[in-house]
Short mmCIF file of C-alpha atoms and ligand atoms in Angstrom, two decimals:
data_model
loop_
_atom_site.label_atom_id
_atom_site.label_comp_id
_atom_site.label_asym_id
_atom_site.label_seq_id
_atom_site.Cartn_x
_atom_site.Cartn_y
_atom_site.Cartn_z
CA MET A 1 -204.28 55.45 192.80
CA ASN A 2 -201.03 53.51 192.32
CA HIS A 3 -201.31 52.41 188.81
CA THR A 4 -198.38 53.41 186.53
CA PHE A 5 -200.39 53.30 183.32
CA ASP A 6 -203.24 55.24 182.00
CA ALA A 7 -204.72 52.62 179.63
CA LEU A 8 -204.56 48.68 179.84
CA VAL A 9 -204.69 46.47 176.53
CA VAL A 10 -205.25 42.73 176.98
CA GLY A 11 -203.66 40.87 174.12
CA ALA A 12 -200.84 41.74 171.66
CA GLY A 13 -202.35 40.69 168.31
CA PHE A 14 -203.57 43.32 165.72
CA ALA A 15 -206.44 44.47 167.88
CA GLY A 16 -204.33 45.13 170.90
CA ALA A 17 -201.08 46.26 169.27
CA VAL A 18 -202.69 48.93 167.01
CA THR A 19 -204.94 50.36 169.81
CA ALA A 20 -201.86 50.45 172.10
CA ARG A 21 -199.88 52.36 169.65
CA GLU A 22 -202.67 54.72 168.90
CA LEU A 23 -203.47 55.49 172.54
CA ALA A 24 -199.76 55.98 173.35
CA GLU A 25 -199.02 58.03 170.33
CA ARG A 26 -202.11 59.98 169.61
CA GLY A 27 -203.53 59.90 172.95
CA ASN A 28 -200.32 60.39 174.78
CA LEU A 29 -201.25 57.70 177.27
CA ARG A 30 -199.02 55.34 179.16
CA VAL A 31 -200.18 51.86 177.93
CA LEU A 32 -199.63 48.52 179.48
CA VAL A 33 -200.15 45.65 177.26
CA LEU A 34 -200.56 42.22 178.87
CA GLU A 35 -199.93 39.11 176.61
CA ARG A 36 -200.50 35.54 177.88
CA ARG A 37 -198.26 33.99 175.07
CA ASP A 38 -194.48 34.26 175.32
CA HIS A 39 -194.62 36.45 172.04
CA ILE A 40 -196.36 39.35 170.44
CA GLY A 41 -198.39 39.25 167.17
CA GLY A 42 -201.33 37.17 168.17
CA ASN A 43 -202.20 34.64 165.57
CA ALA A 44 -200.34 36.62 162.95
CA TYR A 45 -196.86 35.77 164.69
CA ASP A 46 -194.30 34.24 162.45
CA CYS A 47 -190.80 33.01 163.25
CA LEU A 48 -188.10 30.87 161.84
CA ASP A 49 -188.40 27.16 162.42
CA GLN A 50 -185.52 24.74 163.06
CA ALA A 51 -184.49 24.55 159.39
CA GLY A 52 -184.44 28.41 159.32
CA VAL A 53 -187.65 28.50 157.17
CA LEU A 54 -189.98 31.50 158.07
CA ILE A 55 -193.34 30.03 159.13
CA HIS A 56 -196.55 31.20 160.37
CA GLN A 57 -197.09 29.29 163.54
CA TYR A 58 -200.87 29.76 163.76
CA GLY A 59 -201.59 29.25 160.23
CA PRO A 60 -201.14 31.12 156.91
CA HIS A 61 -201.74 34.82 157.09
CA ILE A 62 -201.91 36.87 153.79
CA PHE A 63 -202.65 40.54 154.00
CA HIS A 64 -205.28 41.98 151.83
CA THR A 65 -207.51 44.97 151.97
CA ASN A 66 -209.49 47.71 150.15
CA ASN A 67 -209.11 50.03 153.07
CA LYS A 68 -206.62 52.72 152.28
CA ARG A 69 -206.46 54.09 155.92
CA VAL A 70 -205.37 50.51 157.09
CA PHE A 71 -202.75 50.00 154.35
CA ASP A 72 -201.25 53.49 154.80
CA TYR A 73 -201.30 53.00 158.66
CA LEU A 74 -199.49 49.56 158.49
CA SER A 75 -197.04 50.87 155.86
CA ARG A 76 -195.70 53.04 158.56
CA PHE A 77 -194.22 49.90 160.24
CA THR A 78 -193.44 47.72 157.31
CA GLN A 79 -192.43 47.67 153.67
CA TRP A 80 -194.40 45.07 151.66
CA ARG A 81 -193.46 42.13 149.41
CA ASP A 82 -195.84 42.16 146.45
CA TYR A 83 -197.71 38.78 146.78
CA GLN A 84 -200.96 37.87 144.94
CA HIS A 85 -202.28 34.81 146.77
CA ARG A 86 -203.36 31.95 144.28
CA VAL A 87 -204.92 28.73 145.73
CA ILE A 88 -205.63 25.57 143.60
CA ALA A 89 -208.00 22.72 144.43
CA ASN A 90 -206.38 19.28 144.28
CA ILE A 91 -209.03 16.62 143.72
CA PRO A 92 -209.19 13.07 142.62
CA ASP A 93 -209.86 12.85 138.85
CA GLY A 94 -212.60 10.15 138.42
CA LYS A 95 -211.62 9.60 134.64
CA THR A 96 -208.00 9.06 134.85
CA GLY A 97 -207.67 7.73 138.43
CA GLY A 98 -205.03 10.32 139.08
CA ARG A 99 -205.54 14.00 140.45
CA MET A 100 -206.84 17.14 138.82
CA THR A 101 -206.01 20.54 139.81
CA TYR A 102 -207.80 23.97 139.19
CA PRO A 103 -208.08 27.38 140.68
CA VAL A 104 -210.18 28.30 143.81
CA PRO A 105 -212.24 30.34 143.75
CA PHE A 106 -213.80 28.17 140.91
CA ASN A 107 -213.59 30.37 137.92
CA LEU A 108 -213.76 30.24 133.95
CA THR A 109 -210.44 28.37 133.91
CA SER A 110 -211.58 25.79 136.42
CA LEU A 111 -214.58 25.20 134.38
CA GLU A 112 -212.50 24.44 131.29
CA THR A 113 -210.21 22.16 133.32
CA ALA A 114 -213.12 20.28 134.98
CA PHE A 115 -215.31 19.92 131.79
CA GLY A 116 -212.90 20.22 128.82
CA LEU A 117 -212.24 23.24 126.78
CA GLU A 118 -215.19 23.14 124.49
CA GLU A 119 -217.85 22.20 127.02
CA GLY A 120 -216.26 24.45 129.65
CA ARG A 121 -216.38 27.46 127.17
CA ARG A 122 -219.96 26.75 126.38
CA LEU A 123 -221.01 26.59 130.13
CA GLY A 124 -218.94 29.63 130.92
CA ASP A 125 -220.78 31.64 128.20
CA LYS A 126 -223.97 30.59 129.69
CA LEU A 127 -223.03 31.70 133.14
CA LEU A 128 -221.83 35.02 131.85
CA GLU A 129 -224.99 35.65 130.16
CA ALA A 130 -227.02 34.78 133.28
CA TYR A 131 -224.95 36.62 135.67
CA GLY A 132 -222.68 38.92 133.95
CA PRO A 133 -218.72 39.26 133.54
CA GLU A 134 -216.44 39.53 136.47
CA ARG A 135 -219.54 38.61 138.75
CA LYS A 136 -218.94 36.72 142.09
CA VAL A 137 -221.65 34.35 142.60
CA THR A 138 -222.03 32.43 145.95
CA ILE A 139 -222.35 28.63 145.70
CA LEU A 140 -225.76 28.89 147.47
CA GLU A 141 -226.91 31.56 144.97
CA LEU A 142 -225.81 29.48 142.03
CA ARG A 143 -227.68 26.33 143.41
CA GLN A 144 -230.88 28.31 143.28
CA SER A 145 -230.65 28.59 139.51
CA ALA A 146 -233.83 27.46 137.64
CA ASP A 147 -231.81 26.62 134.58
CA PRO A 148 -231.20 22.82 134.84
CA GLU A 149 -227.72 22.96 133.10
CA ILE A 150 -226.61 25.75 135.57
CA ALA A 151 -228.16 23.87 138.55
CA ALA A 152 -226.17 20.72 137.49
CA LEU A 153 -222.94 22.76 137.11
CA ALA A 154 -223.75 24.23 140.63
CA ASP A 155 -224.04 20.63 141.96
CA TYR A 156 -220.65 19.81 140.59
CA VAL A 157 -218.89 22.81 142.16
CA TYR A 158 -220.82 22.08 145.49
CA GLU A 159 -219.68 18.45 145.47
CA HIS A 160 -216.09 19.28 144.26
CA VAL A 161 -215.17 22.32 146.00
CA PHE A 162 -217.46 23.10 148.94
CA VAL A 163 -219.36 20.32 150.54
CA HIS A 164 -216.48 18.10 151.68
CA TYR A 165 -214.08 20.96 152.59
CA THR A 166 -216.79 22.54 154.63
CA MET A 167 -217.64 19.40 156.51
CA LYS A 168 -213.93 19.01 157.35
CA GLN A 169 -213.65 22.64 158.41
CA TRP A 170 -217.01 23.15 160.29
CA GLY A 171 -218.42 19.65 160.86
CA GLN A 172 -221.44 20.98 159.01
CA THR A 173 -222.77 21.46 155.48
CA PRO A 174 -222.59 24.80 153.57
CA GLU A 175 -226.32 25.06 154.23
CA GLU A 176 -225.89 24.62 157.93
CA ILE A 177 -223.18 27.31 158.39
CA ASP A 178 -223.31 31.18 158.21
CA PRO A 179 -223.88 32.02 154.55
CA ASN A 180 -221.19 34.73 154.83
CA THR A 181 -218.59 32.12 155.38
CA THR A 182 -218.88 30.22 152.04
CA ALA A 183 -219.46 33.76 150.36
CA ARG A 184 -215.78 34.49 151.16
CA VAL A 185 -214.94 32.12 148.30
CA PRO A 186 -217.52 32.54 145.52
CA VAL A 187 -217.67 31.18 142.14
CA PHE A 188 -216.01 33.85 140.12
CA LEU A 189 -217.02 34.50 136.47
CA SER A 190 -213.64 35.62 135.51
CA ARG A 191 -210.16 34.53 134.31
CA ASP A 192 -208.58 36.29 137.45
CA ASP A 193 -207.20 33.35 139.31
CA ARG A 194 -206.27 35.34 142.62
CA TYR A 195 -207.76 34.32 145.85
CA PHE A 196 -208.27 38.01 146.71
CA GLN A 197 -209.07 40.96 144.47
CA ASP A 198 -208.34 43.74 147.05
CA ALA A 199 -206.52 46.78 145.93
CA TRP A 200 -203.68 46.16 148.35
CA GLN A 201 -202.25 42.74 149.04
CA GLY A 202 -198.99 41.31 150.22
CA MET A 203 -196.82 40.00 152.80
CA PRO A 204 -194.81 42.32 155.39
CA LEU A 205 -191.36 42.22 153.70
CA GLU A 206 -189.55 41.06 156.89
CA GLY A 207 -192.45 39.23 158.31
CA TYR A 208 -195.27 40.03 160.69
CA THR A 209 -193.36 39.86 164.11
CA PRO A 210 -190.97 42.72 162.98
CA LEU A 211 -194.05 44.59 161.96
CA PHE A 212 -195.51 44.10 165.51
CA GLU A 213 -192.07 45.07 167.14
CA LYS A 214 -192.27 48.37 165.30
CA LEU A 215 -195.96 48.90 166.24
CA LEU A 216 -195.14 48.39 169.94
CA ASP A 217 -191.79 50.15 170.01
CA HIS A 218 -193.02 53.42 171.59
CA PRO A 219 -191.98 54.99 174.76
CA GLY A 220 -195.47 55.24 176.15
CA ILE A 221 -195.94 51.36 175.71
CA ALA A 222 -194.83 48.66 178.12
CA VAL A 223 -195.46 44.96 177.21
CA GLU A 224 -195.46 42.02 179.64
CA LEU A 225 -195.26 38.92 177.81
CA GLY A 226 -196.38 35.43 179.47
CA THR A 227 -198.94 37.15 181.68
CA ASP A 228 -202.53 36.23 182.07
CA ALA A 229 -204.50 39.31 182.27
CA LEU A 230 -207.37 37.56 183.99
CA LYS A 231 -205.08 37.06 187.06
CA ARG A 232 -204.78 40.86 187.31
CA LEU A 233 -208.33 42.01 186.28
CA ASP A 234 -211.20 41.79 188.53
CA LEU A 235 -214.72 42.61 187.25
CA SER A 236 -216.60 40.97 190.29
CA GLY A 237 -217.68 44.40 191.61
CA ASP A 238 -219.28 47.31 189.79
CA ARG A 239 -216.02 48.89 188.89
CA VAL A 240 -212.97 47.41 187.10
CA ARG A 241 -210.04 46.54 189.32
CA VAL A 242 -206.58 45.92 188.15
CA ASP A 243 -204.14 44.50 190.67
CA GLY A 244 -206.65 44.89 193.30
CA GLU A 245 -207.36 48.67 192.77
CA VAL A 246 -210.10 50.38 191.03
CA PHE A 247 -208.85 51.45 187.49
CA GLU A 248 -210.75 53.92 185.45
CA GLY A 249 -208.76 54.32 182.46
CA PRO A 250 -209.69 52.55 179.25
CA VAL A 251 -209.37 48.71 179.20
CA ILE A 252 -209.17 47.12 175.85
CA TYR A 253 -209.78 43.49 175.99
CA THR A 254 -209.22 41.34 172.96
CA GLY A 255 -209.27 37.74 174.45
CA GLN A 256 -212.40 35.44 174.79
CA ALA A 257 -215.43 37.30 176.09
CA ASP A 258 -216.82 34.08 177.83
CA GLU A 259 -213.52 33.55 179.58
CA LEU A 260 -213.50 37.14 180.86
CA PHE A 261 -216.63 36.42 182.65
CA GLY A 262 -215.71 32.99 184.08
CA PHE A 263 -218.06 31.24 181.40
CA GLN A 264 -220.97 32.25 183.63
CA PHE A 265 -223.50 31.92 180.80
CA GLY A 266 -221.72 28.79 179.22
CA PRO A 267 -218.78 28.51 176.86
CA LEU A 268 -218.97 30.12 173.38
CA PRO A 269 -218.43 27.48 170.73
CA TYR A 270 -215.40 27.56 168.44
CA ARG A 271 -213.51 25.44 165.98
CA THR A 272 -209.86 24.82 166.65
CA LEU A 273 -207.04 23.53 164.28
CA ASP A 274 -204.17 21.16 164.63
CA PHE A 275 -201.28 22.29 162.40
CA ARG A 276 -198.83 19.56 161.40
CA PHE A 277 -195.63 21.09 160.09
CA GLU A 278 -193.21 19.14 157.96
CA THR A 279 -189.79 20.22 156.78
CA LEU A 280 -188.81 18.49 153.51
CA PRO A 281 -185.26 18.37 151.87
CA ARG A 282 -186.29 19.89 148.61
CA ASP A 283 -186.57 23.41 147.01
CA ASP A 284 -190.36 23.14 146.38
CA PHE A 285 -193.20 20.83 147.28
CA GLN A 286 -196.23 22.08 145.59
CA GLY A 287 -195.39 25.24 143.57
CA TYR A 288 -198.31 27.27 145.18
CA GLY A 289 -198.83 28.85 148.60
CA THR A 290 -201.78 26.99 149.33
CA VAL A 291 -203.45 23.86 147.74
CA ASN A 292 -207.02 23.02 149.10
CA TYR A 293 -207.98 19.27 149.38
CA THR A 294 -211.63 19.83 148.59
CA VAL A 295 -212.70 16.36 148.29
CA ASP A 296 -210.35 13.78 150.14
CA GLU A 297 -208.00 13.87 152.82
CA ASP A 298 -208.49 14.58 156.51
CA TYR A 299 -206.72 17.95 156.38
CA THR A 300 -208.26 20.88 154.49
CA ARG A 301 -205.31 22.57 153.05
CA ILE A 302 -201.59 22.40 152.68
CA THR A 303 -199.61 25.66 152.79
CA GLU A 304 -195.94 25.97 151.63
CA PHE A 305 -194.55 29.06 153.25
CA LYS A 306 -191.63 29.93 150.87
CA HIS A 307 -194.10 30.73 148.23
CA MET A 308 -195.82 33.45 150.35
CA THR A 309 -192.92 34.89 152.17
CA GLY A 310 -190.52 34.76 148.99
CA GLN A 311 -187.72 33.50 151.40
CA VAL A 312 -184.78 32.03 149.17
CA LYS A 313 -183.55 29.00 150.86
CA PRO A 314 -182.40 26.27 148.53
CA GLY A 315 -182.65 22.52 149.48
CA VAL A 316 -185.35 22.94 152.14
CA THR A 317 -189.01 23.76 152.47
CA THR A 318 -191.59 23.82 155.16
CA ILE A 319 -195.44 23.08 154.83
CA VAL A 320 -198.15 22.82 157.09
CA LYS A 321 -201.31 20.77 157.00
CA GLU A 322 -204.51 21.97 158.77
CA TYR A 323 -206.92 19.72 160.66
CA SER A 324 -210.10 21.29 162.03
CA ARG A 325 -211.97 20.08 164.94
CA SER A 326 -214.29 21.16 167.89
CA TYR A 327 -212.65 23.41 170.43
CA THR A 328 -213.06 21.93 173.79
CA GLY A 329 -211.44 24.48 175.97
CA ALA A 330 -208.43 22.32 176.81
CA PRO A 331 -205.40 24.64 177.70
CA GLU A 332 -203.34 23.53 174.74
CA GLU A 333 -206.00 24.34 172.18
CA THR A 334 -206.57 27.79 170.52
CA PRO A 335 -210.23 28.96 169.66
CA TYR A 336 -209.56 29.94 166.06
CA TYR A 337 -212.95 30.31 164.58
CA ALA A 338 -216.18 31.56 166.07
CA ILE A 339 -219.18 29.38 165.02
CA ILE A 340 -221.48 32.01 163.96
CA ASN A 341 -225.27 31.33 164.24
CA PRO A 342 -228.22 32.87 165.85
CA GLU A 343 -227.88 30.64 169.00
CA ASN A 344 -224.38 31.47 169.53
CA ASN A 345 -224.78 34.97 168.71
CA ALA A 346 -227.40 35.27 171.36
CA LEU A 347 -225.20 33.68 173.96
CA TYR A 348 -222.24 36.13 172.89
CA ALA A 349 -224.78 39.02 173.38
CA ARG A 350 -225.14 38.10 177.06
CA TYR A 351 -221.39 38.35 177.52
CA GLN A 352 -221.38 41.68 175.63
CA GLU A 353 -224.10 43.00 178.00
CA ALA A 354 -222.15 42.05 181.00
CA ALA A 355 -219.10 43.91 179.54
CA GLY A 356 -221.43 46.95 178.76
CA ARG A 357 -221.87 47.35 182.55
CA PHE A 358 -218.21 48.66 182.75
CA PRO A 359 -218.14 52.05 180.88
CA ASN A 360 -214.40 51.77 180.63
CA LEU A 361 -214.22 48.34 179.27
CA ARG A 362 -214.09 47.62 175.57
CA LEU A 363 -214.26 44.35 173.71
CA LEU A 364 -212.21 44.42 170.49
CA GLY A 365 -211.01 41.73 168.05
CA ARG A 366 -211.84 38.38 166.68
CA LEU A 367 -212.28 36.65 169.96
CA ALA A 368 -213.65 39.47 172.01
CA GLU A 369 -216.30 40.26 169.54
CA TYR A 370 -216.96 36.55 168.32
CA LYS A 371 -216.73 37.36 164.80
CA TYR A 372 -214.92 36.13 161.58
CA TYR A 373 -212.58 39.28 160.98
CA ASN A 374 -209.72 39.40 158.59
CA MET A 375 -206.59 41.24 159.79
CA ASP A 376 -207.51 44.40 158.01
CA ALA A 377 -210.91 44.48 159.42
CA ILE A 378 -209.46 44.34 163.06
CA VAL A 379 -206.92 47.06 162.15
CA ALA A 380 -209.81 49.18 161.03
CA ARG A 381 -211.78 48.68 164.07
CA ALA A 382 -208.75 49.32 166.23
CA LEU A 383 -208.25 52.53 164.61
CA GLU A 384 -211.90 53.63 164.82
CA LEU A 385 -211.99 52.58 168.70
CA SER A 386 -208.91 54.78 169.13
CA ASP A 387 -210.55 57.54 167.38
CA GLN A 388 -213.30 57.36 169.81
CA LEU A 389 -211.11 57.07 172.96
CA ILE A 390 -208.64 59.88 172.21
P1 FAD B 1 -205.61 37.47 168.06
O1 FAD B 1 -204.57 37.54 166.94
O2 FAD B 1 -206.08 36.11 168.35
O3 FAD B 1 -204.83 38.05 169.25
C1 FAD B 1 -205.45 37.99 170.62
C2 FAD B 1 -204.41 37.97 171.69
O4 FAD B 1 -204.90 38.16 172.91
C3 FAD B 1 -203.50 36.63 171.50
O5 FAD B 1 -202.24 36.73 171.52
C4 FAD B 1 -203.87 36.01 173.03
O6 FAD B 1 -202.85 35.31 173.44
C5 FAD B 1 -204.08 37.19 173.81
N1 FAD B 1 -204.98 36.97 174.93
C6 FAD B 1 -206.15 36.29 174.97
N2 FAD B 1 -206.59 36.27 176.33
C7 FAD B 1 -205.66 36.92 177.13
C8 FAD B 1 -205.46 37.04 178.44
N3 FAD B 1 -206.35 36.58 179.41
N4 FAD B 1 -204.37 37.71 178.85
C9 FAD B 1 -203.28 38.05 178.13
N5 FAD B 1 -203.46 37.82 176.67
C10 FAD B 1 -204.59 37.21 176.26
N6 FAD B 1 -206.73 37.22 158.16
C11 FAD B 1 -206.29 37.63 157.13
O7 FAD B 1 -206.51 38.98 156.80
N7 FAD B 1 -205.69 37.12 156.11
C12 FAD B 1 -205.27 35.73 156.40
O8 FAD B 1 -204.75 35.05 155.43
C13 FAD B 1 -205.76 35.05 157.47
N8 FAD B 1 -205.59 33.91 157.69
C14 FAD B 1 -205.84 33.28 159.03
C15 FAD B 1 -205.57 31.78 158.98
C16 FAD B 1 -206.01 31.21 160.28
C17 FAD B 1 -205.88 29.82 160.35
C18 FAD B 1 -206.76 31.97 161.18
C19 FAD B 1 -207.36 31.24 162.52
C20 FAD B 1 -206.99 33.39 161.05
C21 FAD B 1 -206.59 33.93 159.90
N9 FAD B 1 -206.75 35.22 159.66
C22 FAD B 1 -206.41 35.84 158.43
C23 FAD B 1 -207.36 36.18 160.77
C24 FAD B 1 -206.49 36.68 161.70
O9 FAD B 1 -205.70 35.84 162.39
C25 FAD B 1 -207.29 37.65 162.63
O10 FAD B 1 -207.95 38.58 161.92
C26 FAD B 1 -206.36 38.40 163.63
O11 FAD B 1 -205.40 37.65 164.22
C27 FAD B 1 -207.09 39.00 164.76
O12 FAD B 1 -206.34 39.73 165.66
P2 FAD B 1 -206.87 40.01 167.13
O13 FAD B 1 -205.92 40.77 167.74
O14 FAD B 1 -208.31 40.23 167.08
O15 FAD B 1 -206.74 38.47 167.84
N1 UDP B 2 -214.41 26.87 151.12
C1 UDP B 2 -214.67 25.59 150.77
N2 UDP B 2 -213.76 25.11 149.77
C2 UDP B 2 -212.64 25.87 149.41
C3 UDP B 2 -212.42 26.93 150.06
C4 UDP B 2 -213.32 27.46 150.95
O1 UDP B 2 -215.81 24.89 150.88
O2 UDP B 2 -211.81 25.36 148.72
C5 UDP B 2 -215.47 27.32 152.31
C6 UDP B 2 -215.36 26.73 153.61
O3 UDP B 2 -216.56 26.60 154.21
C7 UDP B 2 -214.46 27.65 154.29
C8 UDP B 2 -214.90 29.02 153.85
O4 UDP B 2 -215.40 28.83 152.42
O5 UDP B 2 -214.56 27.60 155.80
C9 UDP B 2 -214.04 30.22 153.83
O6 UDP B 2 -212.90 29.83 153.23
P1 UDP B 2 -211.53 30.79 153.44
O7 UDP B 2 -210.40 30.19 152.67
O8 UDP B 2 -211.88 32.16 153.44
O9 UDP B 2 -211.20 30.42 155.02
P2 UDP B 2 -210.03 30.79 156.10
O10 UDP B 2 -208.86 31.05 155.18
O11 UDP B 2 -210.46 31.97 156.78
O12 UDP B 2 -209.88 29.51 156.92
#
């Protein structure tokens, strides 16, 4: 056998980079990482734009977790900037003809802004009595209420926060998509206006890419950028071949499962995003990391990076608008979101079964597992898989 590595990792996002580090460090293996893009970091990659503003090229990434193992693990490779993500909805105000803003997740403060102080408080008290303080109630659950006033309020929130945003993001209504998706952003019976309540949240102090550089900086790891692993991997026989020869070491694949098998059962559906970046000659554009346009506009949200990264850069700021659409498989598109439903899960299961025929092949990550994972969930899964393999 002529291979100069003991394990192969496809993809240098969180799934691939954490597994590579673990296999090299704890498992004492020589690990080859192949990455199709010309940079590491997967979708968490960040870099300076032409104006010198630190941006996230594939959309805003805020780290948050309740998993101590994940937080402690990543803290070996980065310090953190304390950042609590806050998002506001920006919607047309029917009464004034101007715009209105309030916190998302829709909470007790949002209620007072939308309905006025007195009426908002009364409705808030009613919700607190029905569900209890600090409760997170999904919009679908709230709409089930038999109380006509709560049902009317649920309709308001549905109309002003969920239905149009969800149509823009998914091309479907909240009832049609996986209920776990809207449950990520519940109605929150609280004054806490943060987007996440996790025990640990923040941004890597120097950015995500330096975190990945440190993760992959180990004598047992070799990274090849600009390399499509599908040109080197062969699954046409009953054993995995790499560069033409049978390879029996672990192969951790973090790309699309359908692509790995030549789309033989048909393509898995995804949503993709178009990111439109704008650099503006001012200190501050919107005062918040993210503003959601929940009723109008073609984009879903605008993110202004300086608020998240804490970068001090007077006189200039960069924002990004996100436009969602169907993924067609065109080479310039990225499959960002799996469209989770029973039919697509069944299609995915066929690819999973095909992968299962190769005992040393593991599918790991948001693409390879066809799931809606946050970064911390991927890191947790990479650590667990490494526990098994070592
Ligand atoms: P990826 O980061 O996609 O990495 C997979 C890598 O594999 C890519 O670099 C790809 O180029 C490479 N690859 C694929 N096929 C091949 C091949 N054939 N050969 C070689 N290389 C290949 N999570 C959070 O926790 N907080 C957030 O705020 C957050 N915001 C998000 C915003 C957006 C717009 C999106 C889309 C996701 C967001 N996420 C967020 C989720 C986060 O991006 C993922 O959890 C994480 O990136 C998953 O890591 P991964 O390694 O599984 O996949
Ligand atoms: N959502 C919504 N309005 C909002 C925010 C979220 O309708 O203002 C719904 C929408 O369906 C979205 C889902 O909740 O896709 C999850 O939102 P999240 O912000 O977690 O999405 P992500 O950041 O992963 O794109």
